[in-house]
Amino acid sequence: MSARRFVVGGVERLARLGAAGPAPARPSDVETTEPMKLHPTMDEDGVIHYDD
């Protein structure tokens, strides 16, 4: 028998789904972090700024 290695990961967000689709946020659901910025900023001239 070979040895198995399991890694346990955490989940930050959970979607509650029902017959009518995803459930809205509950009043007790408190968001403690701001959304992450995924892409660098591009100005109107097309110049990308990475330091924002």
Short mmCIF file of C-alpha atoms in Angstrom, two decimals:
data_model
loop_
_atom_site.label_atom_id
_atom_site.label_comp_id
_atom_site.label_asym_id
_atom_site.label_seq_id
_atom_site.Cartn_x
_atom_site.Cartn_y
_atom_site.Cartn_z
CA MET A 1 0.00 0.00 0.00
CA SER A 2 1.37 3.43 -0.90
CA ALA A 3 1.44 6.34 1.53
CA ARG A 4 -1.03 9.17 0.91
CA ARG A 5 -0.52 12.79 1.72
CA PHE A 6 -3.50 15.08 2.23
CA VAL A 7 -3.43 18.86 2.27
CA VAL A 8 -6.18 20.76 4.04
CA GLY A 9 -7.01 24.17 2.60
CA GLY A 10 -9.22 26.94 3.84
CA VAL A 11 -12.19 28.48 2.08
CA GLU A 12 -12.86 32.19 2.38
CA ARG A 13 -16.12 32.54 0.47
CA LEU A 14 -19.15 30.31 0.28
CA ALA A 15 -22.09 30.59 -2.10
CA ARG A 16 -25.44 29.46 -0.76
CA LEU A 17 -27.45 28.05 -3.66
CA GLY A 18 -31.11 27.17 -3.69
CA ALA A 19 -33.85 26.42 -6.19
CA ALA A 20 -34.20 30.13 -6.97
CA GLY A 21 -30.45 30.64 -7.49
CA PRO A 22 -27.78 32.12 -5.22
CA ALA A 23 -28.96 33.47 -1.90
CA PRO A 24 -28.32 37.14 -1.09
CA ALA A 25 -25.96 38.14 1.70
CA ARG A 26 -27.31 37.84 5.23
CA PRO A 27 -27.19 40.80 7.64
CA SER A 28 -24.72 38.79 9.77
CA ASP A 29 -22.32 38.36 6.81
CA VAL A 30 -19.63 40.93 7.51
CA GLU A 31 -16.92 41.54 4.92
CA THR A 32 -13.68 42.32 6.76
CA THR A 33 -11.36 42.67 3.77
CA GLU A 34 -11.37 44.95 0.78
CA PRO A 35 -11.47 43.38 -2.70
CA MET A 36 -8.07 42.60 -4.20
CA LYS A 37 -6.87 44.53 -7.23
CA LEU A 38 -6.22 41.98 -9.96
CA HIS A 39 -4.94 44.13 -12.81
CA PRO A 40 -2.64 47.16 -13.00
CA THR A 41 -4.17 50.54 -13.70
CA MET A 42 -4.17 51.88 -17.26
CA ASP A 43 -4.58 55.60 -17.86
CA GLU A 44 -6.45 57.18 -20.77
CA ASP A 45 -3.25 57.22 -22.89
CA GLY A 46 -2.82 53.44 -22.56
CA VAL A 47 0.11 53.63 -20.12
CA ILE A 48 0.06 50.87 -17.51
CA HIS A 49 0.94 51.86 -13.92
CA TYR A 50 2.06 48.93 -11.75
CA ASP A 51 2.76 50.86 -8.52
CA ASP A 52 -0.87 51.62 -7.58
#
